[in-house]
Short mmCIF file of C-alpha atoms and ligand atoms in Angstrom, two decimals:
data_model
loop_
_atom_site.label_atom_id
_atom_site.label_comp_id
_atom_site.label_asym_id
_atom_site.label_seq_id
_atom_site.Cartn_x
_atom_site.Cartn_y
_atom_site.Cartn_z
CA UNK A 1 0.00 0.00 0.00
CA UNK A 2 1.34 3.30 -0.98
CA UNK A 3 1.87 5.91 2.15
CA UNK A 4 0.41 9.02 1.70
CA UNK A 5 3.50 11.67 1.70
CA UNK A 6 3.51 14.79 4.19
CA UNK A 7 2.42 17.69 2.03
CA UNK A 8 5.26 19.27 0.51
CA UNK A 9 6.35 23.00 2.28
CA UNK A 10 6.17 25.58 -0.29
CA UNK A 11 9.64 25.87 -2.11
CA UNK A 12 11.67 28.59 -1.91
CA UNK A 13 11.53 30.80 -4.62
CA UNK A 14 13.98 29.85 -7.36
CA UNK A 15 16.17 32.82 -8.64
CA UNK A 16 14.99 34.19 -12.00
CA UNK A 17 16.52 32.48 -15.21
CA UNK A 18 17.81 33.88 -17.68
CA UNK A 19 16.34 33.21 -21.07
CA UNK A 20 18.95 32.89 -23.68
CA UNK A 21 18.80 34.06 -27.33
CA UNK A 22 17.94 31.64 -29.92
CA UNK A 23 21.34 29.85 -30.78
CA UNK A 24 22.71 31.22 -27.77
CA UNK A 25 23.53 34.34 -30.10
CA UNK A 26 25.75 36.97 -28.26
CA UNK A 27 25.13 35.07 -24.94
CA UNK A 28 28.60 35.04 -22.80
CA UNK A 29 29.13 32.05 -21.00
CA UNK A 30 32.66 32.15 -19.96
CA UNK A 31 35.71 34.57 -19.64
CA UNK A 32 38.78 33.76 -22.09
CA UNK A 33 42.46 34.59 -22.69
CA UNK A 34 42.80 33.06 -25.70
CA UNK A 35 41.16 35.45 -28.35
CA UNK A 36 37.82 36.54 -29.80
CA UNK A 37 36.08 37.66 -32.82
CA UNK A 38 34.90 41.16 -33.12
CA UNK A 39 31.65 39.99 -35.68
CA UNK A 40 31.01 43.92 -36.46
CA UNK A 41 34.77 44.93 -37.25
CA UNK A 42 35.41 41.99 -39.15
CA UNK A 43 38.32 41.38 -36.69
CA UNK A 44 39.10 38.56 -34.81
CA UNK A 45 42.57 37.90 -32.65
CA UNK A 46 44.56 34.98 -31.24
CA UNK A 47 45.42 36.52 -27.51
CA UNK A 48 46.88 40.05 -28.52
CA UNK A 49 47.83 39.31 -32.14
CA UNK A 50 45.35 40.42 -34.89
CA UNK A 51 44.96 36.55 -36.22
CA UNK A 52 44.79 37.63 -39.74
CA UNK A 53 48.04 39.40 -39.51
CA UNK A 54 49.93 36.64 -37.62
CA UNK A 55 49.06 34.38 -40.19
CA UNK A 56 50.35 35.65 -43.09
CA UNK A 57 53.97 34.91 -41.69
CA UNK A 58 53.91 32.56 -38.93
CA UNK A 59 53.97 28.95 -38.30
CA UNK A 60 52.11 26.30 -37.27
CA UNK A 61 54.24 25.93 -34.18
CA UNK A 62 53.88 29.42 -33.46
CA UNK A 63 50.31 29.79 -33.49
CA UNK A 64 50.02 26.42 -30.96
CA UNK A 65 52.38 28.49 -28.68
CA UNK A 66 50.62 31.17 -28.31
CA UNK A 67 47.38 29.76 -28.07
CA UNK A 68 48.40 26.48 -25.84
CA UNK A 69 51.22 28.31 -23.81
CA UNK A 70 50.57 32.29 -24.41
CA UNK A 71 54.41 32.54 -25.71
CA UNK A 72 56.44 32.86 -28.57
CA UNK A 73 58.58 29.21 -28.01
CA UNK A 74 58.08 27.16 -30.39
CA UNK A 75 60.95 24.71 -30.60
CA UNK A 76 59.60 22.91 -27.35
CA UNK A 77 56.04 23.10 -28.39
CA UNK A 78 57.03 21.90 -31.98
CA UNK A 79 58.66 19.04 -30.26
CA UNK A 80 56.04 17.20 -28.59
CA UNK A 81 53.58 17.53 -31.74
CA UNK A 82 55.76 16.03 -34.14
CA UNK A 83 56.14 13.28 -31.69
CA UNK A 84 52.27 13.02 -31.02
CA UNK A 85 52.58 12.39 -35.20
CA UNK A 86 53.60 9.09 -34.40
CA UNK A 87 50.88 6.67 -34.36
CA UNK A 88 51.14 3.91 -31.17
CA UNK A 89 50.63 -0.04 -33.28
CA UNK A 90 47.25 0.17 -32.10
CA UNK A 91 45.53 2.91 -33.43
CA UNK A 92 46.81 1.75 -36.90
CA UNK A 93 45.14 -0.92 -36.11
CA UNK A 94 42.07 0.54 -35.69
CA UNK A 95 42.77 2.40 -38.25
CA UNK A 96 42.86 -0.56 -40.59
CA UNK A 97 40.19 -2.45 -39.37
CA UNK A 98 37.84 0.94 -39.40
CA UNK A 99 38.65 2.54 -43.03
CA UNK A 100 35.42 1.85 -44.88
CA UNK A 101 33.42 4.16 -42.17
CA UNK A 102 32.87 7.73 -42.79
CA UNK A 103 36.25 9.24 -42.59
CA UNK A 104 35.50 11.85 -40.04
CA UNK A 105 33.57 8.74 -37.60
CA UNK A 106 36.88 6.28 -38.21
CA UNK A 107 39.16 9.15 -36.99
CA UNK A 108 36.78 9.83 -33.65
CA UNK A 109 36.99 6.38 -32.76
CA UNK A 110 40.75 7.08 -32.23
CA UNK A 111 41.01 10.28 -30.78
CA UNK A 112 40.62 8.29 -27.19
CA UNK A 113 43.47 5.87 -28.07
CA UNK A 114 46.03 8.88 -28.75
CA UNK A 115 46.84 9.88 -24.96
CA UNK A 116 45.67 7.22 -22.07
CA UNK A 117 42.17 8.28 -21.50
CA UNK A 118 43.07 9.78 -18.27
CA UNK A 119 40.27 12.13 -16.48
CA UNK A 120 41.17 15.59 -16.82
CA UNK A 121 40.51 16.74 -12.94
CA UNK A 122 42.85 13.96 -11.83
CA UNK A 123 46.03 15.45 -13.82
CA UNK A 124 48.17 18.43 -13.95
CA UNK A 125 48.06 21.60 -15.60
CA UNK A 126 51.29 20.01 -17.33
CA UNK A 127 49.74 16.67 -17.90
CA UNK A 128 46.73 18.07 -19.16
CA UNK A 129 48.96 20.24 -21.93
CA UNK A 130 51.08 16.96 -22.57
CA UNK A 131 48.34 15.43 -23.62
CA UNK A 132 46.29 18.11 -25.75
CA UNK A 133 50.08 18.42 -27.91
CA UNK A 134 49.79 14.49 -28.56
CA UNK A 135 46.79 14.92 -29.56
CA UNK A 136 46.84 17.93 -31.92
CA UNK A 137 50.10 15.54 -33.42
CA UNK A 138 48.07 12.75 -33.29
CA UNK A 139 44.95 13.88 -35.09
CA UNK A 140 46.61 15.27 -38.14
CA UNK A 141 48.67 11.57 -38.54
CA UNK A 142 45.44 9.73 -37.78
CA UNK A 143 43.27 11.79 -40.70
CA UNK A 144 46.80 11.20 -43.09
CA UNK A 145 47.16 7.35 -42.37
CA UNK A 146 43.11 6.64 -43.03
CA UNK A 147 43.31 8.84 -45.88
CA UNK A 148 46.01 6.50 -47.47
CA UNK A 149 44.90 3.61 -46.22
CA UNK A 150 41.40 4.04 -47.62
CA UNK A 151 43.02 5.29 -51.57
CA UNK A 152 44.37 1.34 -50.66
CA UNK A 153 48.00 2.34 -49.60
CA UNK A 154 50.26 2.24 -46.51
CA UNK A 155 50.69 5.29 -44.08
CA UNK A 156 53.24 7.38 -44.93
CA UNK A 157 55.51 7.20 -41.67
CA UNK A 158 56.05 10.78 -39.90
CA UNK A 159 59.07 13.35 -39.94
CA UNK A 160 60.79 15.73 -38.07
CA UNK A 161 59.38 18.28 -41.01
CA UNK A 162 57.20 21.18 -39.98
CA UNK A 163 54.16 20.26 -38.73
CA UNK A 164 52.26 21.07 -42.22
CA UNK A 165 54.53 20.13 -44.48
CA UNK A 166 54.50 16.44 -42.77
CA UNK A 167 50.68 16.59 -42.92
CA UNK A 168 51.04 16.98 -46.45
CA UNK A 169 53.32 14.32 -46.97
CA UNK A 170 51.39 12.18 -45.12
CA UNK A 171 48.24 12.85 -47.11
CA UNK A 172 49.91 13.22 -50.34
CA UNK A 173 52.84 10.81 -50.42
CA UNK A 174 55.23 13.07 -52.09
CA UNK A 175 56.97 16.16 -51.28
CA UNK A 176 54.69 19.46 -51.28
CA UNK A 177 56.21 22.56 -52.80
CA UNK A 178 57.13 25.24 -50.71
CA UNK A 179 54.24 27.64 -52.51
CA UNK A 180 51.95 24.67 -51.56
CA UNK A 181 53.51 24.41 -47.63
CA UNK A 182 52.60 28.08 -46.99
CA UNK A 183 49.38 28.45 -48.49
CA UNK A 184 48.08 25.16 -46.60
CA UNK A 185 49.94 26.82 -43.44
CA UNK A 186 47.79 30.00 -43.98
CA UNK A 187 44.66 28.27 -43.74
CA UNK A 188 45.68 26.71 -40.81
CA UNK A 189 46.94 29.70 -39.18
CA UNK A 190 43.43 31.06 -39.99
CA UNK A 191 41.43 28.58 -38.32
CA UNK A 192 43.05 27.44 -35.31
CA UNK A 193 40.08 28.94 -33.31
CA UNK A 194 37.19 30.93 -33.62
CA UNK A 195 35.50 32.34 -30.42
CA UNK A 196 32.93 30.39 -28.82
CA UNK A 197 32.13 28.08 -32.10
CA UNK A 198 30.14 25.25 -31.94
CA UNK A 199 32.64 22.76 -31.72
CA UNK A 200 34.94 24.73 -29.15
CA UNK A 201 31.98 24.89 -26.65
CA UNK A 202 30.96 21.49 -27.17
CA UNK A 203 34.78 20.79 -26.06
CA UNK A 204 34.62 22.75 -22.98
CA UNK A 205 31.25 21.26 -22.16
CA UNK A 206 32.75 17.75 -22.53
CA UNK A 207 36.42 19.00 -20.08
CA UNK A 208 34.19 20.93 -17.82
CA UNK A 209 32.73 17.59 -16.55
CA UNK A 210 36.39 16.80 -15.59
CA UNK A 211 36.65 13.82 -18.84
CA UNK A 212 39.39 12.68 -20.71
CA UNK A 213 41.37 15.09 -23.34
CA UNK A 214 40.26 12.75 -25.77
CA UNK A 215 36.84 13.07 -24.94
CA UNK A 216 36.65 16.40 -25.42
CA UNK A 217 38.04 16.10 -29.10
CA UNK A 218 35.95 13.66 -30.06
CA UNK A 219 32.68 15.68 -28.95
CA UNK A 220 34.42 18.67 -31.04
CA UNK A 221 35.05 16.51 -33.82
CA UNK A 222 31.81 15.75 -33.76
CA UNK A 223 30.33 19.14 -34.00
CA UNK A 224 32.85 20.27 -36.38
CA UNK A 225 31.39 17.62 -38.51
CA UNK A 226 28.19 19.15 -39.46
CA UNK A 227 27.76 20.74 -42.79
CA UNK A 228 26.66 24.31 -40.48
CA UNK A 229 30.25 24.37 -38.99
CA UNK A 230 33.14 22.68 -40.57
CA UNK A 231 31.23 20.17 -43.32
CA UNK A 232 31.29 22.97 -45.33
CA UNK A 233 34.21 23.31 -47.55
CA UNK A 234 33.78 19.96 -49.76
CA UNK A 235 30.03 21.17 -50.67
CA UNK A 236 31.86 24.27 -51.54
CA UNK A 237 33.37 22.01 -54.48
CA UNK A 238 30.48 20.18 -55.01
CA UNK A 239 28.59 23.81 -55.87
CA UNK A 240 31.33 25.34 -58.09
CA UNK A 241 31.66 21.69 -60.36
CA UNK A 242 27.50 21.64 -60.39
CA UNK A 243 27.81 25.51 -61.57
CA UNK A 244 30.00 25.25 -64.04
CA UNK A 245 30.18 28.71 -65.95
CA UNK A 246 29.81 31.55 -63.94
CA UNK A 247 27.08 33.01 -66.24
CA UNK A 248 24.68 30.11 -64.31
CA UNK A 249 25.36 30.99 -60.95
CA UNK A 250 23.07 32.88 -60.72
CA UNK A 251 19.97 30.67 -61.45
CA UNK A 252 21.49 27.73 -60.11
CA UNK A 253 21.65 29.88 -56.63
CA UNK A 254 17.89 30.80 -56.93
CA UNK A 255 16.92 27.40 -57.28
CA UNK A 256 18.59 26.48 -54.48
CA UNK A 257 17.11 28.76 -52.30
CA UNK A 258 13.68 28.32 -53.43
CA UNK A 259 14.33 24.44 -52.71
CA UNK A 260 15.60 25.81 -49.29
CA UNK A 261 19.19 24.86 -49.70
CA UNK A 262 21.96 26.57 -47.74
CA UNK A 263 24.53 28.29 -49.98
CA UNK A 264 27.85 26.97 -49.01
CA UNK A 265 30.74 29.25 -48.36
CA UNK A 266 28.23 32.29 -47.47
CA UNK A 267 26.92 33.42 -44.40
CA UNK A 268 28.20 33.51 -40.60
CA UNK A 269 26.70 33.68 -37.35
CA UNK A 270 29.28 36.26 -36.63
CA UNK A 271 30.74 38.29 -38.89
CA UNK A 272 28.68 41.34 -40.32
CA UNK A 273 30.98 43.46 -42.47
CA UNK A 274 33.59 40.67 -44.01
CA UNK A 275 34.70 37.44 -42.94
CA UNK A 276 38.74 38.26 -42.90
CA UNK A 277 39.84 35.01 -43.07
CA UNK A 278 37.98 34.36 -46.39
CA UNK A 279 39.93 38.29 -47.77
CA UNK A 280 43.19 36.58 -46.75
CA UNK A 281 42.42 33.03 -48.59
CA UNK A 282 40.98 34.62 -51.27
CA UNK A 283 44.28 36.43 -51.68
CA UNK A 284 46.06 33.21 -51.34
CA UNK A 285 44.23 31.64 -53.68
CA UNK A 286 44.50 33.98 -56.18
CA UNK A 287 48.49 33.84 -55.72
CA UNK A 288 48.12 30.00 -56.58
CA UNK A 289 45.98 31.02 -59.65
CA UNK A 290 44.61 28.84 -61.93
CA UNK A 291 41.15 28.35 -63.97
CA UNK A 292 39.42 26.96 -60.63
CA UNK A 293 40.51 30.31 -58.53
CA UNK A 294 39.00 32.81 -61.55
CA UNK A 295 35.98 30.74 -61.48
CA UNK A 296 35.09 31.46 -57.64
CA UNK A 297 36.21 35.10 -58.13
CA UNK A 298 33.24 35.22 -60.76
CA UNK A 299 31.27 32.77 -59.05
CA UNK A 300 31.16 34.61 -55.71
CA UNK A 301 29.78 38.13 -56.45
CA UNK A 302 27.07 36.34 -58.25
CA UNK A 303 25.80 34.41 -55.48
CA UNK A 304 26.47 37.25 -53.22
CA UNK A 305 24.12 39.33 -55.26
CA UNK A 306 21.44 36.67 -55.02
CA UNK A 307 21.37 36.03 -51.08
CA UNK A 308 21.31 40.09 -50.99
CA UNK A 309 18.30 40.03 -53.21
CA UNK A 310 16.63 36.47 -51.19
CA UNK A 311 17.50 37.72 -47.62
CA UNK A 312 17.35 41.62 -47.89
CA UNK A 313 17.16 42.38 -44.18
CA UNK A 314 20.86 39.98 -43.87
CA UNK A 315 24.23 41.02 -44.26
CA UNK A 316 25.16 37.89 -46.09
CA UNK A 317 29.52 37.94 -46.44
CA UNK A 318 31.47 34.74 -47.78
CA UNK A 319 32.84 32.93 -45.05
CA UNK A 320 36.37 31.36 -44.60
CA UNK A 321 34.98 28.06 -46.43
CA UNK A 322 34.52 29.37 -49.98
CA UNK A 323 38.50 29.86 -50.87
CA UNK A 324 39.36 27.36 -47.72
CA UNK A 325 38.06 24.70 -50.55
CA UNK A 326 39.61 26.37 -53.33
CA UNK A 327 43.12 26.64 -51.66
CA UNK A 328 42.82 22.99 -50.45
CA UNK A 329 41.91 21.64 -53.52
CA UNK A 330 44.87 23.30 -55.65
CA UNK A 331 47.25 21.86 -52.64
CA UNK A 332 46.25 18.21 -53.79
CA UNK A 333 43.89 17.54 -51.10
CA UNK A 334 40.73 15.32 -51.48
CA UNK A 335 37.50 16.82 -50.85
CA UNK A 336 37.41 13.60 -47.75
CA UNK A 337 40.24 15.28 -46.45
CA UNK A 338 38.79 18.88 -46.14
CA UNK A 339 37.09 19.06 -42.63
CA UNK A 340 40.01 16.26 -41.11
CA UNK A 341 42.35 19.21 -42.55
CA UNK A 342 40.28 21.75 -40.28
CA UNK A 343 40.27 19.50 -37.69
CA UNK A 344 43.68 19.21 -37.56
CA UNK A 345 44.10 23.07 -37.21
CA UNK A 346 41.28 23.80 -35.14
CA UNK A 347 42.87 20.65 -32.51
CA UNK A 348 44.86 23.73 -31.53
CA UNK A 349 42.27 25.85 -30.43
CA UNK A 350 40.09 22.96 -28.72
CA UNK A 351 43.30 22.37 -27.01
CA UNK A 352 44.09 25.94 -25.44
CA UNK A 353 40.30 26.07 -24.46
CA UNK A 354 40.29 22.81 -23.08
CA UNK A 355 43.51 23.93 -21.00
CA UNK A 356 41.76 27.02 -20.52
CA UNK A 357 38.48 25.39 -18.98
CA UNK A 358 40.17 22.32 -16.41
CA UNK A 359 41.69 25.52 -15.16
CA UNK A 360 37.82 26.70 -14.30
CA UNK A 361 37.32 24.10 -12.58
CA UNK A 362 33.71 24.67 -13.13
CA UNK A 363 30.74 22.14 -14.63
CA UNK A 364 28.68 24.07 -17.57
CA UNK A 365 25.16 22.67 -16.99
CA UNK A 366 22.87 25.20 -18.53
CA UNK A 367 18.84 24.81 -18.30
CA UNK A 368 16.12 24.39 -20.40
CA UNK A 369 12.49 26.09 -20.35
CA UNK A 370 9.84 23.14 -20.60
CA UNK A 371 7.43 24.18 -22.85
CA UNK A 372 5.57 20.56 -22.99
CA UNK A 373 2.05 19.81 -21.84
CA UNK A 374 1.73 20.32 -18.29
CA UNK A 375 2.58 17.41 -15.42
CA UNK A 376 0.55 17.21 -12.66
CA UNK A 377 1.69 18.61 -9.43
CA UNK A 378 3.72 16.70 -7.33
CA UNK A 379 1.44 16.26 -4.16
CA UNK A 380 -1.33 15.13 -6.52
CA UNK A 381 0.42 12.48 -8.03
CA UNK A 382 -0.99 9.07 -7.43
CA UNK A 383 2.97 7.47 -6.20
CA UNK A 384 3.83 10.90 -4.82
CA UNK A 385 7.63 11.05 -4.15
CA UNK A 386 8.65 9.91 -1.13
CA UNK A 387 11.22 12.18 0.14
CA UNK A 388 13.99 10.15 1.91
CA UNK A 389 16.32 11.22 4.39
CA UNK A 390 19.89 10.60 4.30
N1 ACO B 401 22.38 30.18 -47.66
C1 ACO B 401 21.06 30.43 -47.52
N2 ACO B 401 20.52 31.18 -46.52
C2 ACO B 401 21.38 31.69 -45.64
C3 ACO B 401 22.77 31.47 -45.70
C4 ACO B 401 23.25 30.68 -46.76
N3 ACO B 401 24.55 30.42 -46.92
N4 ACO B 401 23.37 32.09 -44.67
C5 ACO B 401 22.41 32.68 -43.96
N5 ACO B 401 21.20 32.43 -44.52
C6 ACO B 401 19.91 32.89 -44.06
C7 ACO B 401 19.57 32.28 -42.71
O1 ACO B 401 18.93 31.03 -42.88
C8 ACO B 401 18.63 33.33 -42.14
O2 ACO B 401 17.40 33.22 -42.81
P1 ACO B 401 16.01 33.44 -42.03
O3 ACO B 401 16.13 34.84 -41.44
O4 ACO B 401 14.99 33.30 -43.09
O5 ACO B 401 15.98 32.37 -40.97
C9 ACO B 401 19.27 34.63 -42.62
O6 ACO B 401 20.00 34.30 -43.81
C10 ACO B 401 20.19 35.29 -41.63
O7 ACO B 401 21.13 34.36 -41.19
P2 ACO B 401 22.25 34.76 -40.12
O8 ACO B 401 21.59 35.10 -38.82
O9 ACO B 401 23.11 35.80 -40.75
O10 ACO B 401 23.12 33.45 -40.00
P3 ACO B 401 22.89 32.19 -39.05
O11 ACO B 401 23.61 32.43 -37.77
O12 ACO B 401 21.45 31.81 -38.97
O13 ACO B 401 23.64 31.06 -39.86
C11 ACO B 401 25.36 29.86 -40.89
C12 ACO B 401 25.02 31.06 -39.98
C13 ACO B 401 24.87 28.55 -40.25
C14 ACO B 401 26.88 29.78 -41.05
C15 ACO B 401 24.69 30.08 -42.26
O14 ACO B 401 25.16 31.27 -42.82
C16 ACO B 401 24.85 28.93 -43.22
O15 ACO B 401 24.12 27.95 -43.16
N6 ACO B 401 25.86 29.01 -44.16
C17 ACO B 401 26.09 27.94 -45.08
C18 ACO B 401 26.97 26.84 -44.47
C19 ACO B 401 28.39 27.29 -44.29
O16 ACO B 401 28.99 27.89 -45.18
N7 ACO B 401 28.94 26.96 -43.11
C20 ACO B 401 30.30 27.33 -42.73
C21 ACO B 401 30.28 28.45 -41.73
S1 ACO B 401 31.91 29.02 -41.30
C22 ACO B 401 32.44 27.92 -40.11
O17 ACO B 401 31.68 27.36 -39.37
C23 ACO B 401 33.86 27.66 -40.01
#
């Protein structure tokens, strides 16, 4: 028989939430060292380096020191990422035995396997960082080896090269020119983080819980997977070969909006006045030249000129994505090997916010407003809750 419950005292009342924007749009969750974007300047920075700038010139192994450690030392940092390139037996093995899956769901299953799974809260600030730098290694040699293994050929085995130019290597399975190197190393530079994307936060909400490095990554990997975020840049390709001559664009576009398509390459949930990633790939690309890289030129202000027209109260710009899949495709890259590519950058940035966010010590567990059809209330249930004591 079920015993009646004492009647419940009224609750306190709960503080007020806060209702977030739709998307969580302009909503700050968290304070950060490690940059931001300034969506109304068309600005964004790594630290207190205008990113745009810093990547015309730098490395790869500069931009993970400044984001991982805040400093200018790379040799160290350069270090332990090249040896984070080299795969343990058993994640080739997984590799191997994983190839015909998705690309992008055969490298999450290793991302775990890179460092030992170890919780986050029970390590070091240092143990923590020594295992973000295998990782960001490990991820760019685990995209490489499936890539080859899947076009039915062995890994290429790592070097002490620079970080991109053994990522190409590995991908390719010859030597990348030097013009090749640096334009691949811009659009690195250029997206080794982003603000508060979705993947980032999905990376801190996975490392706030106190889990595994790898854990984190492979939530991020996850989100960066989607066609919103970083799925992008092969259906870039897709839309320029289904184009063709620039002189269609511009009925190919409307059709695609009126089928409710997204236009890939354009819009951002930040950036108002320019994307300045895409001005500084679109210069790159142009330096590369070539038939492919006059056809986006022409390509782009047409479709610009439609989403103008289709979304008149939107400031529509083209996003990093549009020359991203340009510049990757003239460096030899396979369209399977675009988002692994930004993964590989962007492990940078999930790594210096994961750092950032073990530091913070502090478990992100938003709310939700229920907005279902009512329950009844709790002392007229007909099992009320018992409440227990200790
Ligand atoms: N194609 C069609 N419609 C678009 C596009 C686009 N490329 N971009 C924006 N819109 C529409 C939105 O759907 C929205 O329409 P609505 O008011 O009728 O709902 C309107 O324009 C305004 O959109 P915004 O608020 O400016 O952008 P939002 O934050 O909603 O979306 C997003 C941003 C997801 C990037 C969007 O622009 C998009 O889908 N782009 C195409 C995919 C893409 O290129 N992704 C890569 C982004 S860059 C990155 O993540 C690294």
């Amino acid at each position: 028989m079920s015993e009646r419950a004492a009647p419940v005292p009224p609750a306190a009342p709960a503080p007020a939430a806060l209702v977030a924007p739709p998307g969580l749009k302009g909503l700050i969750v968290a304070d950060t060292h490690i940059g931001s974007v300034r969506g109304d300047e068309g600005f964004f920075h790594y630290r207190d380096r205008p990113a745009p700038a810093f990547a015309k010139n730098a490395t790869f192994a500069d931009g993970a020191a400044l984001l991982i450690d805040g400093t200018d030392q790379r040799a160290p940092i350069a270090g332990a990422i090249a040896s984070g390139r080299r795969l343990p037996a058993e994640v080739f093995a997984v590799l191997q035995a994983a190839h015909d899956r998705p690309l992008l769901a055969a490298l999450r299953m290793v991302l775990p396997m890179l460092t030992e799974e170890r919780a986050t809260i029970d390590l070091t600030p240092d143990e923590r960082r020594g295992d973000v730098l295998r990782t960001i290694g490990g991820i760019a040699a685990a995209a490489a080896a499936l890539h080859r293994i899947r076009d039915g050929h062995q890994p290429v085995p790592s070097s002490d090269a620079g970080h991109v130019r053994d990522f190409l290597r590995m991908v390719r399975g010859d030597e990348p020119s030097a013009s090749l190197v640096r334009a691949v190393e811009r659009y690195m530079l250029l997206t080794l983080d982003h603000g508060f994307n979705a993947s980032t936060f999905a990376a801190r909400v996975v490392v706030s819980t106190g889990a595994s490095v790898g854990s984190a990554y492979a939530a991020a990997l996850g989100a960066l997977s989607g066609p919103l975020h970083g799925g992008a840049p092969s259906r870039v390709l897709d839309m320029l070969r289904s184009i063709g001559e620039p002189s269609r664009a511009e009925d190919w576009a409307t059709s695609a909006l009126r089928n409710g398509q997204r236009l890939m390459g354009f819009g951002h949930a930040v950036y108002r006045s320019g994307d300045p990633r895409s001005a500084l790939l679109k210069e790159t690309a142009l330096e590369l030249g070539g038939e492919l890289v006059e056809r986006a030129e022409a390509i782009e202000g047409r479709i610009l000129g439609v989403l103008r027209d289709a979304k008149p109260g939107a400031t529509i710009v083209t996003n990093v994505e549009y020359y991203a899949a340009v510049v990757l495709h003239l460096a030899g890259l396979p369209q399977s090997m675009f988002t692994p590519t930004f993964a590989a950058s962007r492990s940078v940035g999930w790594g210096a916010h994961v750092l950032e966010q073990a530091e913070a010590g502090k478990i992100l567990r938003p709310s939700a407003r229920y907005v279902g059809p009512e329950p009844p209330h709790p002392t007229e249930c007909d099992e009320p809750v018992k409440v227990l004591s200790g």
